[in-house]
PDB file of C-alpha atoms in Angstrom:
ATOM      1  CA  UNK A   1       0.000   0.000   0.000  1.00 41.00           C
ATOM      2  CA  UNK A   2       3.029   2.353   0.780  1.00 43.00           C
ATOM      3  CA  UNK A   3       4.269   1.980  -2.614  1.00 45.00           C
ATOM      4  CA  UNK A   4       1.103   2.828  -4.537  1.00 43.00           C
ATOM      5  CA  UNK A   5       0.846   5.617  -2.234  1.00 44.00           C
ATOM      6  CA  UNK A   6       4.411   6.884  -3.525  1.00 46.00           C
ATOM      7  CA  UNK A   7       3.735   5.892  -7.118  1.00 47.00           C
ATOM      8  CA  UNK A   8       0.646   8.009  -7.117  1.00 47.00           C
ATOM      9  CA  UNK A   9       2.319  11.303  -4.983  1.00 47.00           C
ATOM     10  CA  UNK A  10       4.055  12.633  -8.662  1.00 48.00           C
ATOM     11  CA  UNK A  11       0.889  12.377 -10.142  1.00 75.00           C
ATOM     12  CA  UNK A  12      -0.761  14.370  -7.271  1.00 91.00           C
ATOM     13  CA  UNK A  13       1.545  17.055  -7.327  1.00 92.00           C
ATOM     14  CA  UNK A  14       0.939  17.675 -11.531  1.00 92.00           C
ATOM     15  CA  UNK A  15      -2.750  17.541 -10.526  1.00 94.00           C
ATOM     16  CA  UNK A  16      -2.635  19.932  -8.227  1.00 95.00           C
ATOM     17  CA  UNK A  17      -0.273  22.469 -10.654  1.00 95.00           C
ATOM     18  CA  UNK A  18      -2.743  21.350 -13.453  1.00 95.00           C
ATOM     19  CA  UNK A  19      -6.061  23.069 -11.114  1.00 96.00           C
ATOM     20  CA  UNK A  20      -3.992  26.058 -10.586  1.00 97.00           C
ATOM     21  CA  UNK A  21      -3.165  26.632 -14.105  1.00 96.00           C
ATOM     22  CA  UNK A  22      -6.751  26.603 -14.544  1.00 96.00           C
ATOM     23  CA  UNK A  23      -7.090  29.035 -11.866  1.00 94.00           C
ATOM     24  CA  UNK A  24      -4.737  31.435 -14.094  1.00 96.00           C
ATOM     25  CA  UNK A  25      -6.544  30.854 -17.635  1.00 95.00           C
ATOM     26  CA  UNK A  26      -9.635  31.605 -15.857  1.00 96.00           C
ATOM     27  CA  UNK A  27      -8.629  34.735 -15.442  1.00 96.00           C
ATOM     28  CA  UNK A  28      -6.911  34.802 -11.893  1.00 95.00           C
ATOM     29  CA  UNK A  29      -3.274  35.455 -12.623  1.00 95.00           C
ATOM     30  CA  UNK A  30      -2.064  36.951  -8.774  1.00 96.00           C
ATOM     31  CA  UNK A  31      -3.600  34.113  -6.952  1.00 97.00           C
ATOM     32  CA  UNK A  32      -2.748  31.333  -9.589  1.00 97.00           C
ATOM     33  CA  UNK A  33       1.211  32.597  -9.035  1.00 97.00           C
ATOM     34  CA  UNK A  34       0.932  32.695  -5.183  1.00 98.00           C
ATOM     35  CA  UNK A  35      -0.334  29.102  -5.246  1.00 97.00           C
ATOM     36  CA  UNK A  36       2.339  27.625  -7.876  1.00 97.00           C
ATOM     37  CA  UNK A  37       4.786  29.715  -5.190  1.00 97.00           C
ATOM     38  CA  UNK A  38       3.207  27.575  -2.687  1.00 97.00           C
ATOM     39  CA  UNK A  39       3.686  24.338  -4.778  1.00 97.00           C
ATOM     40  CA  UNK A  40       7.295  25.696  -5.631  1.00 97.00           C
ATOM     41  CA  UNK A  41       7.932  26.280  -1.727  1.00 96.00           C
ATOM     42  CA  UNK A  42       6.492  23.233  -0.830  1.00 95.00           C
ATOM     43  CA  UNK A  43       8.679  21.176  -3.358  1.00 95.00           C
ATOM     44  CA  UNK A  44      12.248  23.033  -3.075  1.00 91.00           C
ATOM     45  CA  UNK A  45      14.966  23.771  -5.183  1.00 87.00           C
ATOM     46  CA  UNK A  46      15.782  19.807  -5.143  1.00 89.00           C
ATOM     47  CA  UNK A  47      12.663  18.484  -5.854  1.00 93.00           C
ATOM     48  CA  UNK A  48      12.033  16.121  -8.727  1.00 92.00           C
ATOM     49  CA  UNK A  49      12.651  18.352 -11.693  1.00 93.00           C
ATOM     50  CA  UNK A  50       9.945  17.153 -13.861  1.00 91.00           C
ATOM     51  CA  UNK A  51       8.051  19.008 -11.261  1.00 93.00           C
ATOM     52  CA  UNK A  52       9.892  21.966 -11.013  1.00 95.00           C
ATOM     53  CA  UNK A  53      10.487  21.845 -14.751  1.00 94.00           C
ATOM     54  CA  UNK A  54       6.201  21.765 -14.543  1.00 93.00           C
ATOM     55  CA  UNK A  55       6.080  24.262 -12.058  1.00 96.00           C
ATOM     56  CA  UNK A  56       9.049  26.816 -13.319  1.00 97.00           C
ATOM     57  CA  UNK A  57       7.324  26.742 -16.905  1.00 96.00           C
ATOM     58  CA  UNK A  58       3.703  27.769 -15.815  1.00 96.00           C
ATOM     59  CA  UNK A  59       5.246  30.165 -13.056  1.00 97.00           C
ATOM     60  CA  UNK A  60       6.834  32.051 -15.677  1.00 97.00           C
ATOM     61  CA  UNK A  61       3.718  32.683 -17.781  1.00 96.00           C
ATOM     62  CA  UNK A  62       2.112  34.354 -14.061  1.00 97.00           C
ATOM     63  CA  UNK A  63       5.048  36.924 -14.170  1.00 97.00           C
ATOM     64  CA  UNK A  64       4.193  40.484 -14.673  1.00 96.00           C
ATOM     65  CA  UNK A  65       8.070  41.451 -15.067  1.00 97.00           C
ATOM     66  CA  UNK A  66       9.563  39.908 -18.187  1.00 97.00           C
ATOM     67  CA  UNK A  67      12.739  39.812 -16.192  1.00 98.00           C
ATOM     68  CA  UNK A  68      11.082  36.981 -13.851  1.00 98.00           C
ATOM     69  CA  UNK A  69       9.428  35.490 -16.613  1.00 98.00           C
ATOM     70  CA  UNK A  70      12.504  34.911 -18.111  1.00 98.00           C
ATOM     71  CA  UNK A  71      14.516  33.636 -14.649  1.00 98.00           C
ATOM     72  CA  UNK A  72      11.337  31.064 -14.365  1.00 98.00           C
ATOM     73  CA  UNK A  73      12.009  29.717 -18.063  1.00 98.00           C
ATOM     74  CA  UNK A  74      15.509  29.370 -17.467  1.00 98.00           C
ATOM     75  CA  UNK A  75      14.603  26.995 -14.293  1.00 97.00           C
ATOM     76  CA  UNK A  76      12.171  25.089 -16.175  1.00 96.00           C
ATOM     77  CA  UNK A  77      14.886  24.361 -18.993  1.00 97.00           C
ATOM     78  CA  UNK A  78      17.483  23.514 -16.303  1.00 96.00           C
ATOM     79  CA  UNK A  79      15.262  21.097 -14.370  1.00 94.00           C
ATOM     80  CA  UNK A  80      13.953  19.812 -18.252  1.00 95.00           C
ATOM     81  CA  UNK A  81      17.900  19.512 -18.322  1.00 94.00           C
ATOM     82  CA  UNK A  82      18.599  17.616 -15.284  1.00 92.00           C
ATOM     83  CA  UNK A  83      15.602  14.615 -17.048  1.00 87.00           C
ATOM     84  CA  UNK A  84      17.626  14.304 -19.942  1.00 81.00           C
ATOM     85  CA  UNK A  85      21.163  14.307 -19.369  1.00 69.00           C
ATOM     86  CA  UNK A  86      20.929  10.637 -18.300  1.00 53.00           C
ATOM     87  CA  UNK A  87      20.074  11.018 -14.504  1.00 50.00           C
ATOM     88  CA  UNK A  88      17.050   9.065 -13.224  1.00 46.00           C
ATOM     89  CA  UNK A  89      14.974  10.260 -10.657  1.00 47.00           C
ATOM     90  CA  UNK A  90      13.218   8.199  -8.034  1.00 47.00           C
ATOM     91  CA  UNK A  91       9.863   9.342  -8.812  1.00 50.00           C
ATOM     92  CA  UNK A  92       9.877   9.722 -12.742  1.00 48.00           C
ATOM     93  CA  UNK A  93      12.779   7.949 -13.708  1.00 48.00           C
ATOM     94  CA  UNK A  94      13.116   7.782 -17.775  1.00 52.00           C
ATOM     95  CA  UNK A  95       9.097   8.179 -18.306  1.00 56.00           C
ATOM     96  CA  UNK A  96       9.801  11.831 -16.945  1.00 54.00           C
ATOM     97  CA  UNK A  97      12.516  12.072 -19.263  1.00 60.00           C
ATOM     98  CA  UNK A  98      10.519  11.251 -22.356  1.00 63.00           C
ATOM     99  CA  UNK A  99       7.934  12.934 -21.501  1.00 68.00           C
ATOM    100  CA  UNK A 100      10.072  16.314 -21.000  1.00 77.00           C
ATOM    101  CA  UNK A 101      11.931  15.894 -24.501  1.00 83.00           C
ATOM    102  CA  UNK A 102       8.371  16.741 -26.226  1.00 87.00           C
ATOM    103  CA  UNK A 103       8.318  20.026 -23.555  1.00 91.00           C
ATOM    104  CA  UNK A 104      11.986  21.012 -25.100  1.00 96.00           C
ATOM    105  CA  UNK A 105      10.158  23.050 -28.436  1.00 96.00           C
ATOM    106  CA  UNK A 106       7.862  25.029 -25.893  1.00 95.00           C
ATOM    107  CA  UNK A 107      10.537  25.661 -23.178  1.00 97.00           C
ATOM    108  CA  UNK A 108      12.790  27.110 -26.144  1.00 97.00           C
ATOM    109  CA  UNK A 109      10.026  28.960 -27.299  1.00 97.00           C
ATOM    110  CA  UNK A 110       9.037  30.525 -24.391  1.00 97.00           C
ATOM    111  CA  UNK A 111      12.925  32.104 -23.385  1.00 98.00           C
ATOM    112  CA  UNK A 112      13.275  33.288 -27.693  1.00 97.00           C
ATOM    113  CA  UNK A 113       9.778  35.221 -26.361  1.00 97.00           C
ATOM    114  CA  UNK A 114      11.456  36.471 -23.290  1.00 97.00           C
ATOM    115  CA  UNK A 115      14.755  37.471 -24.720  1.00 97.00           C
ATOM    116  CA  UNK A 116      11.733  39.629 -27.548  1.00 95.00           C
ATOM    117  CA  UNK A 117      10.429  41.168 -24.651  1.00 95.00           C
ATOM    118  CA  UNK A 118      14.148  42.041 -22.946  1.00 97.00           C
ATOM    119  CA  UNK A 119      15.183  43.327 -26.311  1.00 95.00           C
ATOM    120  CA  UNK A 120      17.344  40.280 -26.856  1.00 96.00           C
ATOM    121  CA  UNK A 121      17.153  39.414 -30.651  1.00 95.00           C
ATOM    122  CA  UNK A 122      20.111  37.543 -30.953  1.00 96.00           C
ATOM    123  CA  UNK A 123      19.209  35.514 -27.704  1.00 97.00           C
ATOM    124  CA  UNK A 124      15.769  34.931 -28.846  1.00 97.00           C
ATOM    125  CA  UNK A 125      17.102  33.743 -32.587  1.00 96.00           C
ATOM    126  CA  UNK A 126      19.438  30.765 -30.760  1.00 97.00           C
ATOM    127  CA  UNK A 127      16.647  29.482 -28.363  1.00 98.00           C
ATOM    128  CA  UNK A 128      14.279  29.667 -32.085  1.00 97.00           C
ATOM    129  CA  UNK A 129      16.778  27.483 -33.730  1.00 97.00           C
ATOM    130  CA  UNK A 130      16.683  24.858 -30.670  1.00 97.00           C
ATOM    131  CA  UNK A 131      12.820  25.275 -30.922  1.00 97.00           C
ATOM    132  CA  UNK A 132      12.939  24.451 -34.428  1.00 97.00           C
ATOM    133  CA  UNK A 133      15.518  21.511 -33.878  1.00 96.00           C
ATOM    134  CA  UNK A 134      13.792  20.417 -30.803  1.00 96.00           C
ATOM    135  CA  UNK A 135      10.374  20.193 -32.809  1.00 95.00           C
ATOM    136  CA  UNK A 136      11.328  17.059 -34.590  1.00 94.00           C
ATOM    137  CA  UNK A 137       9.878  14.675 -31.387  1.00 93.00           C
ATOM    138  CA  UNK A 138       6.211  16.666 -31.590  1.00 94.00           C
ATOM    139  CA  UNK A 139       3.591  15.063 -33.093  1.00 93.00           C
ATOM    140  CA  UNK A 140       1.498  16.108 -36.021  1.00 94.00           C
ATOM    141  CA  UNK A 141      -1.587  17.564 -33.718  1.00 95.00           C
ATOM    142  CA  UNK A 142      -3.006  20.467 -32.428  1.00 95.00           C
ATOM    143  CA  UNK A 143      -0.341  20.820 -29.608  1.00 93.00           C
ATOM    144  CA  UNK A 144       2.341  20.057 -31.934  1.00 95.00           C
ATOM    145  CA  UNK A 145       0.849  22.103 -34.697  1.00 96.00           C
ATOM    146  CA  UNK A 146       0.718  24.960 -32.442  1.00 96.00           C
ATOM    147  CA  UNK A 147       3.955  25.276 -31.220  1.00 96.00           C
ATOM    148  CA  UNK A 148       5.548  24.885 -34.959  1.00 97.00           C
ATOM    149  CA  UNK A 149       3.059  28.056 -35.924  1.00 97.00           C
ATOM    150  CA  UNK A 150       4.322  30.089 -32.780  1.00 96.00           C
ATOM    151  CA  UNK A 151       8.052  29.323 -33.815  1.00 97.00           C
ATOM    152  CA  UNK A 152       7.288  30.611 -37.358  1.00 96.00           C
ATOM    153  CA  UNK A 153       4.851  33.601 -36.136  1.00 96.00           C
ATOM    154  CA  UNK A 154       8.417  34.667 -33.602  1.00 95.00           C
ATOM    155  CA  UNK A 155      10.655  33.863 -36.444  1.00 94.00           C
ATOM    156  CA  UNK A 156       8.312  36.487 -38.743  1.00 94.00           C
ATOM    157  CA  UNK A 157       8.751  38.953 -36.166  1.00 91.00           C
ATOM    158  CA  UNK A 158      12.417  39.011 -36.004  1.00 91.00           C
ATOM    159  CA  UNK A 159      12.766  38.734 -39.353  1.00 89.00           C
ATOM    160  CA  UNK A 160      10.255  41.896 -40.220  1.00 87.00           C
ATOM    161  CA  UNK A 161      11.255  43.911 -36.935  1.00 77.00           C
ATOM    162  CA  UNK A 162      14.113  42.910 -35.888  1.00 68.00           C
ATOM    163  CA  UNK A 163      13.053  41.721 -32.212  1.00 55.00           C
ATOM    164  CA  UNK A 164      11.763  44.737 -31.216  1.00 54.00           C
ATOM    165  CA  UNK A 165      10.452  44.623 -28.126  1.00 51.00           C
ATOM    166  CA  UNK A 166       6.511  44.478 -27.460  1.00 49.00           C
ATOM    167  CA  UNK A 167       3.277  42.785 -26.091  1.00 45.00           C
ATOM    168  CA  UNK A 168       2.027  39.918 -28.681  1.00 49.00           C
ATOM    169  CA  UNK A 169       0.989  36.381 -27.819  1.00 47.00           C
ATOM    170  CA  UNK A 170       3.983  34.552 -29.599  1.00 46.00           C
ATOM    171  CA  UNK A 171       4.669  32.118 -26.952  1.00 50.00           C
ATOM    172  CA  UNK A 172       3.057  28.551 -27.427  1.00 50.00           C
ATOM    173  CA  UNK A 173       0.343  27.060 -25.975  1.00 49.00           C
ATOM    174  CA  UNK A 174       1.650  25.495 -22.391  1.00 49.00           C
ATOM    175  CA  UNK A 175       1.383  21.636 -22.436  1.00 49.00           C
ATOM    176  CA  UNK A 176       1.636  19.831 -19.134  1.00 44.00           C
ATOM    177  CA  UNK A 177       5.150  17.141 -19.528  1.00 44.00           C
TER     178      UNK A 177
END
């Protein structure tokens, strides 16, 4: 019974983050990031990193600063990181690690948005070109679909202005690993 219960904890924990992200589509962006800060707090700097990589990526997206946006992206592509460089954790092992090597295109995406927004074309250009690499492991569906039109709607942009900084949705759409 004691190891169901710890099978099932990883799963609780991406629940949970999932009902809060629903908190912040719905509209509730101040409360959605105190509760992920809760989660965050709650799991630590050494938690499993599929859930900080989980946790880092939506936090980012609550940010009003595109400073802490970025810092938040940057965790969730070192704890994506930590999954696939061969490490195993106890609670995710290699599952976690296949499962974060479809997140790579959208974690990419999301910092060559930040590094727009910081005035940081040449930044944002090398995290588009691992988005576009990384994008070979998506499949052919609306998630995947999506996050190939973002990369080409952000590679339009820097192309026509030159990265100029500004408000736009040009991010993808945020996918649970």
């Amino acid at each position: 019974m004691t190891e169901r219960q710890e099978q099932a904890a990883p799963d609780a924990l991406l629940t949970r983050i999932g009902q809060v992200v629903m908190l912040h589509h719905g509209g509730d962006r101040e409360e959605a990031r105190e509760r992920l800060l809760g989660l965050w707090a709650e799991l630590g700097e050494d938690g499993d990193p599929l859930h900080r990589c989980t946790l880092a990526h939506y936090l980012a997206d609550t940010q009003d600063d595109p400073t802490d946006e970025l810092a938040w992206d940057l965790r969730a592509l070192s704890a994506a990181d930590e999954l696939t460089d061969g490490r195993e954790t106890r609670d995710t092992g290699q599952e976690g690690a296949g499962a974060v090597r479809g997140f790579y295109p959208s974690l990419h995406l999301n910092l060559a948005a930040d590094y727009i927004k910081l005035d940081r074309p040449d930044a944002a250009r090398t995290h588009l070109r691992r988005a576009r690499a990384a994008c070979t492991v998506l499949a052919d569906d609306g998630y995947g679909n999506g996050v190939r039109a973002a990369i080409g709607r952000l590679e339009l942009r820097l192309d026509t202005e030159g990265g100029a900084a500004g408000e736009g949705n040009w991010g993808p759409p945020r996918q649970r690993p």
